[in-house]
Amino acid sequence: MKQLSSNKTLFFKTFIPIFWLVFFGAFTLSTFFMTESYIGQISIQFFRILTIVSYLIGTITLAITAMRLKRVELNASEIFVSNYLKSYKYKIEDLEKIRIQNYGIFKSMKITFKGQTSFGKKISGITSEKKLKRVLLEYPEHQLFIEL
């Protein structure tokens, strides 16, 4: 069995959201305990609204992107998908395609299944060039599913 997901997946799925929710959330709450009437040239009311809006936009962005990432592993006949709490095994025949997009810093993968799965029909993840090459060398028959 070969891991298709990058090790960065765990970092982006757990560390970044927890760091954002805890530390920026604490900062947002702390603005309500400030006694100053101005922060630089900005009124405290506007600063509070700005931090709340920033916190909400950041949280929604993380929920749509980073928190949806999954860990993916393959073998000759099965694909394993995990959200680090639950793991599911699917037959390779249920796989429609794996689309890889290069964003420079990382490679995004969008896995599409023929039917509904426990995580939905489409699953997102992050892969690396090295892991992708290992999978294709070990299982060349999977090249039919992978779109580069």
mmCIF file of N, CA and C in Angstrom:
data_model
loop_
_atom_site.group_PDB
_atom_site.id
_atom_site.type_symbol
_atom_site.label_atom_id
_atom_site.label_comp_id
_atom_site.label_asym_id
_atom_site.label_seq_id
_atom_site.Cartn_x
_atom_site.Cartn_y
_atom_site.Cartn_z
ATOM 1 N N MET A 1 0.845 -1.167 0.000
ATOM 2 C CA MET A 1 0.000 0.000 0.000
ATOM 3 C C MET A 1 0.899 1.242 0.000
ATOM 4 N N LYS A 2 0.537 2.210 -0.847
ATOM 5 C CA LYS A 2 1.318 3.439 -0.973
ATOM 6 C C LYS A 2 0.453 4.647 -0.620
ATOM 7 N N GLN A 3 1.054 5.546 0.121
ATOM 8 C CA GLN A 3 0.366 6.775 0.507
ATOM 9 C C GLN A 3 0.438 7.762 -0.642
ATOM 10 N N LEU A 4 -0.716 8.245 -1.094
ATOM 11 C CA LEU A 4 -0.775 9.237 -2.156
ATOM 12 C C LEU A 4 -0.784 10.651 -1.576
ATOM 13 N N SER A 5 -1.309 10.803 -0.377
ATOM 14 C CA SER A 5 -1.367 12.114 0.269
ATOM 15 C C SER A 5 -0.004 12.535 0.786
ATOM 16 N N SER A 6 0.230 13.822 0.748
ATOM 17 C CA SER A 6 1.454 14.383 1.301
ATOM 18 C C SER A 6 1.358 14.415 2.824
ATOM 19 N N ASN A 7 2.510 14.439 3.467
ATOM 20 C CA ASN A 7 2.525 14.581 4.921
ATOM 21 C C ASN A 7 2.060 15.973 5.352
ATOM 22 N N LYS A 8 2.054 16.930 4.424
ATOM 23 C CA LYS A 8 1.562 18.268 4.713
ATOM 24 C C LYS A 8 0.064 18.274 4.995
ATOM 25 N N THR A 9 -0.632 17.229 4.589
ATOM 26 C CA THR A 9 -2.073 17.154 4.792
ATOM 27 C C THR A 9 -2.424 17.275 6.268
ATOM 28 N N LEU A 10 -1.715 16.579 7.107
ATOM 29 C CA LEU A 10 -1.973 16.632 8.547
ATOM 30 C C LEU A 10 -1.757 18.054 9.077
ATOM 31 N N PHE A 11 -0.709 18.710 8.627
ATOM 32 C CA PHE A 11 -0.422 20.082 9.051
ATOM 33 C C PHE A 11 -1.551 21.028 8.654
ATOM 34 N N PHE A 12 -1.976 20.956 7.381
ATOM 35 C CA PHE A 12 -3.014 21.859 6.895
ATOM 36 C C PHE A 12 -4.386 21.523 7.458
ATOM 37 N N LYS A 13 -4.633 20.258 7.743
ATOM 38 C CA LYS A 13 -5.953 19.854 8.234
ATOM 39 C C LYS A 13 -6.119 20.082 9.730
ATOM 40 N N THR A 14 -5.069 19.939 10.507
ATOM 41 C CA THR A 14 -5.220 20.057 11.958
ATOM 42 C C THR A 14 -4.544 21.289 12.544
ATOM 43 N N PHE A 15 -3.259 21.484 12.282
ATOM 44 C CA PHE A 15 -2.526 22.553 12.948
ATOM 45 C C PHE A 15 -3.040 23.945 12.567
ATOM 46 N N ILE A 16 -3.150 24.207 11.289
ATOM 47 C CA ILE A 16 -3.565 25.542 10.837
ATOM 48 C C ILE A 16 -4.959 25.902 11.370
ATOM 49 N N PRO A 17 -5.986 25.046 11.213
ATOM 50 C CA PRO A 17 -7.301 25.418 11.764
ATOM 51 C C PRO A 17 -7.309 25.577 13.285
ATOM 52 N N ILE A 18 -6.626 24.697 14.002
ATOM 53 C CA ILE A 18 -6.599 24.813 15.465
ATOM 54 C C ILE A 18 -5.888 26.100 15.870
ATOM 55 N N PHE A 19 -4.758 26.380 15.245
ATOM 56 C CA PHE A 19 -4.025 27.610 15.535
ATOM 57 C C PHE A 19 -4.906 28.830 15.274
ATOM 58 N N TRP A 20 -5.595 28.857 14.139
ATOM 59 C CA TRP A 20 -6.461 29.984 13.799
ATOM 60 C C TRP A 20 -7.610 30.123 14.794
ATOM 61 N N LEU A 21 -8.310 29.023 15.035
ATOM 62 C CA LEU A 21 -9.484 29.090 15.913
ATOM 63 C C LEU A 21 -9.113 29.491 17.340
ATOM 64 N N VAL A 22 -8.039 28.955 17.862
ATOM 65 C CA VAL A 22 -7.671 29.234 19.250
ATOM 66 C C VAL A 22 -7.045 30.621 19.403
ATOM 67 N N PHE A 23 -5.978 30.881 18.662
ATOM 68 C CA PHE A 23 -5.236 32.115 18.893
ATOM 69 C C PHE A 23 -5.922 33.353 18.333
ATOM 70 N N PHE A 24 -6.418 33.275 17.114
ATOM 71 C CA PHE A 24 -7.113 34.449 16.588
ATOM 72 C C PHE A 24 -8.468 34.616 17.266
ATOM 73 N N GLY A 25 -9.079 33.492 17.686
ATOM 74 C CA GLY A 25 -10.319 33.574 18.456
ATOM 75 C C GLY A 25 -10.099 34.250 19.799
ATOM 76 N N ALA A 26 -9.006 33.911 20.461
ATOM 77 C CA ALA A 26 -8.676 34.560 21.736
ATOM 78 C C ALA A 26 -8.381 36.041 21.538
ATOM 79 N N PHE A 27 -7.695 36.361 20.454
ATOM 80 C CA PHE A 27 -7.428 37.765 20.149
ATOM 81 C C PHE A 27 -8.727 38.524 19.895
ATOM 82 N N THR A 28 -9.646 37.905 19.138
ATOM 83 C CA THR A 28 -10.938 38.531 18.864
ATOM 84 C C THR A 28 -11.711 38.778 20.155
ATOM 85 N N LEU A 29 -11.719 37.788 21.039
ATOM 86 C CA LEU A 29 -12.398 37.966 22.329
ATOM 87 C C LEU A 29 -11.726 39.047 23.170
ATOM 88 N N SER A 30 -10.428 39.117 23.105
ATOM 89 C CA SER A 30 -9.717 40.107 23.926
ATOM 90 C C SER A 30 -10.031 41.538 23.511
ATOM 91 N N THR A 31 -10.460 41.729 22.268
ATOM 92 C CA THR A 31 -10.800 43.093 21.850
ATOM 93 C C THR A 31 -12.014 43.621 22.610
ATOM 94 N N PHE A 32 -12.834 42.745 23.133
ATOM 95 C CA PHE A 32 -14.009 43.182 23.896
ATOM 96 C C PHE A 32 -13.652 43.574 25.331
ATOM 97 N N PHE A 33 -12.461 43.264 25.771
ATOM 98 C CA PHE A 33 -12.020 43.626 27.110
ATOM 99 C C PHE A 33 -11.083 44.839 27.107
ATOM 100 N N MET A 34 -10.845 45.387 25.922
ATOM 101 C CA MET A 34 -9.982 46.568 25.816
ATOM 102 C C MET A 34 -10.730 47.801 26.318
ATOM 103 N N THR A 35 -10.021 48.647 27.043
ATOM 104 C CA THR A 35 -10.640 49.861 27.575
ATOM 105 C C THR A 35 -10.296 51.093 26.745
ATOM 106 N N GLU A 36 -9.356 50.958 25.805
ATOM 107 C CA GLU A 36 -8.982 52.088 24.966
ATOM 108 C C GLU A 36 -10.152 52.453 24.051
ATOM 109 N N SER A 37 -10.210 53.699 23.655
ATOM 110 C CA SER A 37 -11.260 54.105 22.728
ATOM 111 C C SER A 37 -10.751 54.114 21.280
ATOM 112 N N TYR A 38 -9.421 54.113 21.102
ATOM 113 C CA TYR A 38 -8.821 54.081 19.768
ATOM 114 C C TYR A 38 -7.621 53.141 19.768
ATOM 115 N N ILE A 39 -7.448 52.452 18.638
ATOM 116 C CA ILE A 39 -6.247 51.654 18.382
ATOM 117 C C ILE A 39 -5.564 52.361 17.216
ATOM 118 N N GLY A 40 -4.537 53.113 17.500
ATOM 119 C CA GLY A 40 -3.925 53.956 16.463
ATOM 120 C C GLY A 40 -4.921 55.026 16.057
ATOM 121 N N GLN A 41 -5.303 55.028 14.792
ATOM 122 C CA GLN A 41 -6.290 55.985 14.283
ATOM 123 C C GLN A 41 -7.675 55.345 14.106
ATOM 124 N N ILE A 42 -7.824 54.097 14.541
ATOM 125 C CA ILE A 42 -9.081 53.354 14.339
ATOM 126 C C ILE A 42 -9.855 53.319 15.653
ATOM 127 N N SER A 43 -11.148 53.576 15.564
ATOM 128 C CA SER A 43 -11.969 53.496 16.775
ATOM 129 C C SER A 43 -12.078 52.040 17.223
ATOM 130 N N ILE A 44 -12.274 51.821 18.509
ATOM 131 C CA ILE A 44 -12.314 50.468 19.063
ATOM 132 C C ILE A 44 -13.508 49.688 18.518
ATOM 133 N N GLN A 45 -14.636 50.361 18.275
ATOM 134 C CA GLN A 45 -15.821 49.669 17.742
ATOM 135 C C GLN A 45 -15.530 49.131 16.338
ATOM 136 N N PHE A 46 -14.915 49.969 15.501
ATOM 137 C CA PHE A 46 -14.564 49.527 14.151
ATOM 138 C C PHE A 46 -13.533 48.404 14.208
ATOM 139 N N PHE A 47 -12.573 48.495 15.115
ATOM 140 C CA PHE A 47 -11.549 47.462 15.265
ATOM 141 C C PHE A 47 -12.176 46.133 15.687
ATOM 142 N N ARG A 48 -13.134 46.174 16.599
ATOM 143 C CA ARG A 48 -13.830 44.954 17.025
ATOM 144 C C ARG A 48 -14.588 44.314 15.873
ATOM 145 N N ILE A 49 -15.301 45.138 15.120
ATOM 146 C CA ILE A 49 -16.047 44.626 13.963
ATOM 147 C C ILE A 49 -15.088 44.036 12.937
ATOM 148 N N LEU A 50 -13.980 44.720 12.705
ATOM 149 C CA LEU A 50 -12.972 44.242 11.754
ATOM 150 C C LEU A 50 -12.399 42.891 12.180
ATOM 151 N N THR A 51 -12.091 42.725 13.458
ATOM 152 C CA THR A 51 -11.541 41.440 13.916
ATOM 153 C C THR A 51 -12.585 40.334 13.852
ATOM 154 N N ILE A 52 -13.839 40.630 14.171
ATOM 155 C CA ILE A 52 -14.894 39.612 14.085
ATOM 156 C C ILE A 52 -15.100 39.173 12.642
ATOM 157 N N VAL A 53 -15.170 40.128 11.730
ATOM 158 C CA VAL A 53 -15.355 39.802 10.311
ATOM 159 C C VAL A 53 -14.157 39.006 9.790
ATOM 160 N N SER A 54 -12.948 39.407 10.160
ATOM 161 C CA SER A 54 -11.745 38.671 9.743
ATOM 162 C C SER A 54 -11.756 37.250 10.284
ATOM 163 N N TYR A 55 -12.138 37.102 11.538
ATOM 164 C CA TYR A 55 -12.208 35.774 12.154
ATOM 165 C C TYR A 55 -13.235 34.891 11.447
ATOM 166 N N LEU A 56 -14.405 35.438 11.158
ATOM 167 C CA LEU A 56 -15.443 34.658 10.476
ATOM 168 C C LEU A 56 -15.047 34.292 9.049
ATOM 169 N N ILE A 57 -14.475 35.238 8.316
ATOM 170 C CA ILE A 57 -14.033 34.950 6.944
ATOM 171 C C ILE A 57 -12.935 33.890 6.952
ATOM 172 N N GLY A 58 -11.977 34.015 7.858
ATOM 173 C CA GLY A 58 -10.908 33.016 7.962
ATOM 174 C C GLY A 58 -11.437 31.644 8.345
ATOM 175 N N THR A 59 -12.375 31.588 9.280
ATOM 176 C CA THR A 59 -12.949 30.309 9.708
ATOM 177 C C THR A 59 -13.732 29.652 8.575
ATOM 178 N N ILE A 60 -14.514 30.421 7.851
ATOM 179 C CA ILE A 60 -15.280 29.873 6.719
ATOM 180 C C ILE A 60 -14.326 29.392 5.624
ATOM 181 N N THR A 61 -13.283 30.167 5.350
ATOM 182 C CA THR A 61 -12.300 29.761 4.339
ATOM 183 C C THR A 61 -11.615 28.458 4.732
ATOM 184 N N LEU A 62 -11.224 28.329 5.990
ATOM 185 C CA LEU A 62 -10.602 27.086 6.456
ATOM 186 C C LEU A 62 -11.577 25.915 6.394
ATOM 187 N N ALA A 63 -12.841 26.147 6.718
ATOM 188 C CA ALA A 63 -13.842 25.074 6.669
ATOM 189 C C ALA A 63 -14.055 24.591 5.239
ATOM 190 N N ILE A 64 -13.981 25.490 4.295
ATOM 191 C CA ILE A 64 -14.197 25.123 2.887
ATOM 192 C C ILE A 64 -12.963 24.458 2.289
ATOM 193 N N THR A 65 -11.781 24.830 2.757
ATOM 194 C CA THR A 65 -10.549 24.325 2.142
ATOM 195 C C THR A 65 -9.824 23.312 3.024
ATOM 196 N N ALA A 66 -9.133 23.764 4.031
ATOM 197 C CA ALA A 66 -8.213 22.925 4.801
ATOM 198 C C ALA A 66 -8.907 21.836 5.605
ATOM 199 N N MET A 67 -10.054 22.119 6.183
ATOM 200 C CA MET A 67 -10.712 21.119 7.025
ATOM 201 C C MET A 67 -11.326 19.969 6.221
ATOM 202 N N ARG A 68 -11.409 20.121 4.920
ATOM 203 C CA ARG A 68 -11.960 19.063 4.060
ATOM 204 C C ARG A 68 -10.896 18.095 3.540
ATOM 205 N N LEU A 69 -9.645 18.378 3.797
ATOM 206 C CA LEU A 69 -8.573 17.540 3.269
ATOM 207 C C LEU A 69 -8.635 16.135 3.855
ATOM 208 N N LYS A 70 -8.290 15.145 3.041
ATOM 209 C CA LYS A 70 -8.292 13.750 3.468
ATOM 210 C C LYS A 70 -6.944 13.113 3.161
ATOM 211 N N ARG A 71 -6.637 12.063 3.906
ATOM 212 C CA ARG A 71 -5.447 11.255 3.654
ATOM 213 C C ARG A 71 -5.861 10.109 2.736
ATOM 214 N N VAL A 72 -5.083 9.858 1.699
ATOM 215 C CA VAL A 72 -5.432 8.844 0.698
ATOM 216 C C VAL A 72 -4.266 7.881 0.526
ATOM 217 N N GLU A 73 -4.587 6.590 0.540
ATOM 218 C CA GLU A 73 -3.606 5.538 0.280
ATOM 219 C C GLU A 73 -4.197 4.586 -0.750
ATOM 220 N N LEU A 74 -3.317 3.986 -1.537
ATOM 221 C CA LEU A 74 -3.741 3.073 -2.600
ATOM 222 C C LEU A 74 -2.981 1.764 -2.520
ATOM 223 N N ASN A 75 -3.639 0.707 -2.955
ATOM 224 C CA ASN A 75 -2.935 -0.518 -3.292
ATOM 225 C C ASN A 75 -3.468 -0.971 -4.642
ATOM 226 N N ALA A 76 -3.174 -2.168 -5.062
ATOM 227 C CA ALA A 76 -3.545 -2.599 -6.405
ATOM 228 C C ALA A 76 -5.052 -2.633 -6.625
ATOM 229 N N SER A 77 -5.830 -2.947 -5.601
ATOM 230 C CA SER A 77 -7.267 -3.129 -5.808
ATOM 231 C C SER A 77 -8.160 -2.234 -4.960
ATOM 232 N N GLU A 78 -7.561 -1.437 -4.044
ATOM 233 C CA GLU A 78 -8.378 -0.649 -3.134
ATOM 234 C C GLU A 78 -7.797 0.745 -2.912
ATOM 235 N N ILE A 79 -8.673 1.650 -2.527
ATOM 236 C CA ILE A 79 -8.272 2.998 -2.146
ATOM 237 C C ILE A 79 -8.768 3.231 -0.723
ATOM 238 N N PHE A 80 -7.884 3.751 0.122
ATOM 239 C CA PHE A 80 -8.206 4.004 1.525
ATOM 240 C C PHE A 80 -8.258 5.515 1.734
ATOM 241 N N VAL A 81 -9.346 5.996 2.326
ATOM 242 C CA VAL A 81 -9.536 7.422 2.569
ATOM 243 C C VAL A 81 -9.768 7.625 4.058
ATOM 244 N N SER A 82 -9.053 8.605 4.629
ATOM 245 C CA SER A 82 -9.149 8.851 6.061
ATOM 246 C C SER A 82 -9.228 10.347 6.334
ATOM 247 N N ASN A 83 -9.998 10.708 7.370
ATOM 248 C CA ASN A 83 -10.008 12.085 7.841
ATOM 249 C C ASN A 83 -9.244 12.183 9.158
ATOM 250 N N TYR A 84 -8.421 11.206 9.447
ATOM 251 C CA TYR A 84 -7.599 11.063 10.650
ATOM 252 C C TYR A 84 -8.407 10.639 11.864
ATOM 253 N N LEU A 85 -9.699 10.511 11.737
ATOM 254 C CA LEU A 85 -10.532 9.950 12.799
ATOM 255 C C LEU A 85 -11.156 8.643 12.343
ATOM 256 N N LYS A 86 -11.627 8.627 11.105
ATOM 257 C CA LYS A 86 -12.236 7.433 10.520
ATOM 258 C C LYS A 86 -11.560 7.128 9.193
ATOM 259 N N SER A 87 -11.424 5.830 8.910
ATOM 260 C CA SER A 87 -10.852 5.397 7.640
ATOM 261 C C SER A 87 -11.852 4.507 6.925
ATOM 262 N N TYR A 88 -11.940 4.674 5.624
ATOM 263 C CA TYR A 88 -12.843 3.871 4.812
ATOM 264 C C TYR A 88 -12.071 3.270 3.653
ATOM 265 N N LYS A 89 -12.483 2.076 3.263
ATOM 266 C CA LYS A 89 -11.843 1.358 2.159
ATOM 267 C C LYS A 89 -12.853 1.227 1.030
ATOM 268 N N TYR A 90 -12.421 1.553 -0.191
ATOM 269 C CA TYR A 90 -13.277 1.454 -1.370
ATOM 270 C C TYR A 90 -12.543 0.666 -2.439
ATOM 271 N N LYS A 91 -13.303 0.021 -3.290
ATOM 272 C CA LYS A 91 -12.707 -0.718 -4.403
ATOM 273 C C LYS A 91 -12.243 0.271 -5.459
ATOM 274 N N ILE A 92 -11.163 -0.082 -6.123
ATOM 275 C CA ILE A 92 -10.584 0.803 -7.134
ATOM 276 C C ILE A 92 -11.550 0.979 -8.309
ATOM 277 N N GLU A 93 -12.453 0.011 -8.498
ATOM 278 C CA GLU A 93 -13.454 0.104 -9.573
ATOM 279 C C GLU A 93 -14.464 1.220 -9.308
ATOM 280 N N ASP A 94 -14.628 1.613 -8.038
ATOM 281 C CA ASP A 94 -15.551 2.694 -7.676
ATOM 282 C C ASP A 94 -14.965 4.076 -7.957
ATOM 283 N N LEU A 95 -13.700 4.104 -8.297
ATOM 284 C CA LEU A 95 -12.995 5.360 -8.546
ATOM 285 C C LEU A 95 -13.231 5.805 -9.983
ATOM 286 N N GLU A 96 -13.629 7.061 -10.142
ATOM 287 C CA GLU A 96 -13.827 7.607 -11.483
ATOM 288 C C GLU A 96 -12.546 8.250 -11.997
ATOM 289 N N LYS A 97 -11.970 9.182 -11.204
ATOM 290 C CA LYS A 97 -10.717 9.832 -11.624
ATOM 291 C C LYS A 97 -10.051 10.503 -10.431
ATOM 292 N N ILE A 98 -8.758 10.737 -10.584
ATOM 293 C CA ILE A 98 -7.973 11.528 -9.637
ATOM 294 C C ILE A 98 -7.351 12.651 -10.449
ATOM 295 N N ARG A 99 -7.741 13.864 -10.137
ATOM 296 C CA ARG A 99 -7.248 15.028 -10.879
ATOM 297 C C ARG A 99 -6.208 15.751 -10.034
ATOM 298 N N ILE A 100 -5.020 15.947 -10.603
ATOM 299 C CA ILE A 100 -3.915 16.600 -9.912
ATOM 300 C C ILE A 100 -3.738 18.004 -10.505
ATOM 301 N N GLN A 101 -3.684 19.011 -9.625
ATOM 302 C CA GLN A 101 -3.440 20.382 -10.057
ATOM 303 C C GLN A 101 -2.219 20.913 -9.308
ATOM 304 N N ASN A 102 -1.318 21.527 -10.044
ATOM 305 C CA ASN A 102 -0.091 22.049 -9.463
ATOM 306 C C ASN A 102 -0.281 23.530 -9.124
ATOM 307 N N TYR A 103 -0.085 23.879 -7.851
ATOM 308 C CA TYR A 103 -0.182 25.265 -7.404
ATOM 309 C C TYR A 103 1.181 25.816 -7.001
ATOM 310 N N GLY A 104 2.238 25.212 -7.472
ATOM 311 C CA GLY A 104 3.588 25.687 -7.174
ATOM 312 C C GLY A 104 4.101 25.155 -5.853
ATOM 313 N N ILE A 105 3.534 25.618 -4.757
ATOM 314 C CA ILE A 105 3.982 25.192 -3.430
ATOM 315 C C ILE A 105 3.548 23.758 -3.135
ATOM 316 N N PHE A 106 2.355 23.389 -3.591
ATOM 317 C CA PHE A 106 1.837 22.053 -3.351
ATOM 318 C C PHE A 106 0.990 21.602 -4.539
ATOM 319 N N LYS A 107 0.721 20.309 -4.576
ATOM 320 C CA LYS A 107 -0.144 19.741 -5.610
ATOM 321 C C LYS A 107 -1.453 19.325 -4.959
ATOM 322 N N SER A 108 -2.530 19.811 -5.506
ATOM 323 C CA SER A 108 -3.857 19.479 -5.000
ATOM 324 C C SER A 108 -4.390 18.278 -5.778
ATOM 325 N N MET A 109 -5.093 17.402 -5.088
ATOM 326 C CA MET A 109 -5.730 16.293 -5.795
ATOM 327 C C MET A 109 -7.215 16.292 -5.462
ATOM 328 N N LYS A 110 -8.009 16.065 -6.478
ATOM 329 C CA LYS A 110 -9.454 15.975 -6.329
ATOM 330 C C LYS A 110 -9.839 14.581 -6.816
ATOM 331 N N ILE A 111 -10.314 13.766 -5.890
ATOM 332 C CA ILE A 111 -10.678 12.391 -6.206
ATOM 333 C C ILE A 111 -12.185 12.329 -6.395
ATOM 334 N N THR A 112 -12.615 11.801 -7.523
ATOM 335 C CA THR A 112 -14.035 11.680 -7.823
ATOM 336 C C THR A 112 -14.386 10.196 -7.892
ATOM 337 N N PHE A 113 -15.426 9.829 -7.167
ATOM 338 C CA PHE A 113 -15.926 8.455 -7.183
ATOM 339 C C PHE A 113 -17.139 8.361 -8.090
ATOM 340 N N LYS A 114 -17.460 7.150 -8.542
ATOM 341 C CA LYS A 114 -18.625 6.940 -9.399
ATOM 342 C C LYS A 114 -19.931 7.117 -8.630
ATOM 343 N N GLY A 115 -19.916 6.793 -7.363
ATOM 344 C CA GLY A 115 -21.102 6.933 -6.528
ATOM 345 C C GLY A 115 -20.775 7.672 -5.242
ATOM 346 N N GLN A 116 -21.775 7.770 -4.382
ATOM 347 C CA GLN A 116 -21.604 8.447 -3.101
ATOM 348 C C GLN A 116 -20.768 7.592 -2.152
ATOM 349 N N THR A 117 -19.878 8.243 -1.387
ATOM 350 C CA THR A 117 -19.086 7.560 -0.365
ATOM 351 C C THR A 117 -19.388 8.192 0.987
ATOM 352 N N SER A 118 -18.765 7.713 2.013
ATOM 353 C CA SER A 118 -18.975 8.264 3.352
ATOM 354 C C SER A 118 -18.504 9.716 3.456
ATOM 355 N N PHE A 119 -17.529 10.109 2.636
ATOM 356 C CA PHE A 119 -17.027 11.478 2.633
ATOM 357 C C PHE A 119 -17.584 12.296 1.477
ATOM 358 N N GLY A 120 -18.517 11.755 0.738
ATOM 359 C CA GLY A 120 -19.080 12.448 -0.417
ATOM 360 C C GLY A 120 -18.550 11.866 -1.711
ATOM 361 N N LYS A 121 -19.024 12.419 -2.824
ATOM 362 C CA LYS A 121 -18.602 11.924 -4.128
ATOM 363 C C LYS A 121 -17.218 12.440 -4.518
ATOM 364 N N LYS A 122 -16.864 13.652 -4.051
ATOM 365 C CA LYS A 122 -15.550 14.235 -4.351
ATOM 366 C C LYS A 122 -14.781 14.427 -3.057
ATOM 367 N N ILE A 123 -13.506 14.057 -3.102
ATOM 368 C CA ILE A 123 -12.636 14.140 -1.935
ATOM 369 C C ILE A 123 -11.397 14.945 -2.325
ATOM 370 N N SER A 124 -10.983 15.849 -1.449
ATOM 371 C CA SER A 124 -9.812 16.687 -1.708
ATOM 372 C C SER A 124 -8.635 16.243 -0.854
ATOM 373 N N GLY A 125 -7.449 16.470 -1.367
ATOM 374 C CA GLY A 125 -6.239 16.160 -0.628
ATOM 375 C C GLY A 125 -5.055 16.900 -1.216
ATOM 376 N N ILE A 126 -3.914 16.735 -0.583
ATOM 377 C CA ILE A 126 -2.661 17.313 -1.068
ATOM 378 C C ILE A 126 -1.712 16.157 -1.332
ATOM 379 N N THR A 127 -1.066 16.185 -2.471
ATOM 380 C CA THR A 127 -0.093 15.158 -2.803
ATOM 381 C C THR A 127 1.247 15.832 -3.087
ATOM 382 N N SER A 128 2.276 15.024 -3.226
ATOM 383 C CA SER A 128 3.590 15.552 -3.581
ATOM 384 C C SER A 128 4.076 14.813 -4.819
ATOM 385 N N GLU A 129 5.015 15.427 -5.506
ATOM 386 C CA GLU A 129 5.573 14.821 -6.719
ATOM 387 C C GLU A 129 6.181 13.459 -6.418
ATOM 388 N N LYS A 130 6.894 13.369 -5.298
ATOM 389 C CA LYS A 130 7.566 12.134 -4.914
ATOM 390 C C LYS A 130 6.556 11.008 -4.644
ATOM 391 N N LYS A 131 5.507 11.309 -3.908
ATOM 392 C CA LYS A 131 4.507 10.286 -3.582
ATOM 393 C C LYS A 131 3.744 9.855 -4.829
ATOM 394 N N LEU A 132 3.451 10.813 -5.689
ATOM 395 C CA LEU A 132 2.742 10.498 -6.929
ATOM 396 C C LEU A 132 3.578 9.582 -7.817
ATOM 397 N N LYS A 133 4.877 9.860 -7.924
ATOM 398 C CA LYS A 133 5.765 9.007 -8.732
ATOM 399 C C LYS A 133 5.860 7.602 -8.153
ATOM 400 N N ARG A 134 5.929 7.502 -6.817
ATOM 401 C CA ARG A 134 5.995 6.180 -6.178
ATOM 402 C C ARG A 134 4.749 5.359 -6.467
ATOM 403 N N VAL A 135 3.597 6.004 -6.396
ATOM 404 C CA VAL A 135 2.340 5.300 -6.664
ATOM 405 C C VAL A 135 2.293 4.825 -8.109
ATOM 406 N N LEU A 136 2.688 5.692 -9.050
ATOM 407 C CA LEU A 136 2.645 5.319 -10.463
ATOM 408 C C LEU A 136 3.677 4.255 -10.814
ATOM 409 N N LEU A 137 4.824 4.241 -10.133
ATOM 410 C CA LEU A 137 5.807 3.181 -10.368
ATOM 411 C C LEU A 137 5.330 1.842 -9.811
ATOM 412 N N GLU A 138 4.741 1.877 -8.635
ATOM 413 C CA GLU A 138 4.270 0.657 -7.977
ATOM 414 C C GLU A 138 3.016 0.092 -8.648
ATOM 415 N N TYR A 139 2.111 0.985 -9.037
ATOM 416 C CA TYR A 139 0.828 0.571 -9.624
ATOM 417 C C TYR A 139 0.598 1.312 -10.943
ATOM 418 N N PRO A 140 1.273 0.910 -12.024
ATOM 419 C CA PRO A 140 1.123 1.629 -13.304
ATOM 420 C C PRO A 140 -0.295 1.552 -13.866
ATOM 421 N N GLU A 141 -1.063 0.565 -13.427
ATOM 422 C CA GLU A 141 -2.451 0.449 -13.913
ATOM 423 C C GLU A 141 -3.341 1.594 -13.396
ATOM 424 N N HIS A 142 -2.913 2.265 -12.357
ATOM 425 C CA HIS A 142 -3.692 3.402 -11.819
ATOM 426 C C HIS A 142 -3.526 4.668 -12.637
ATOM 427 N N GLN A 143 -2.621 4.635 -13.593
ATOM 428 C CA GLN A 143 -2.412 5.799 -14.434
ATOM 429 C C GLN A 143 -3.660 6.121 -15.256
ATOM 430 N N LEU A 144 -4.532 5.147 -15.447
ATOM 431 C CA LEU A 144 -5.788 5.359 -16.155
ATOM 432 C C LEU A 144 -6.691 6.345 -15.423
ATOM 433 N N PHE A 145 -6.611 6.362 -14.102
ATOM 434 C CA PHE A 145 -7.471 7.215 -13.296
ATOM 435 C C PHE A 145 -6.903 8.605 -13.062
ATOM 436 N N ILE A 146 -5.577 8.751 -13.167
ATOM 437 C CA ILE A 146 -4.920 9.992 -12.763
ATOM 438 C C ILE A 146 -4.798 10.940 -13.932
ATOM 439 N N GLU A 147 -5.338 12.155 -13.741
ATOM 440 C CA GLU A 147 -5.232 13.235 -14.736
ATOM 441 C C GLU A 147 -4.242 14.260 -14.217
ATOM 442 N N LEU A 148 -3.161 14.462 -14.956
ATOM 443 C CA LEU A 148 -2.150 15.447 -14.532
ATOM 444 C C LEU A 148 -2.395 16.782 -15.181
#
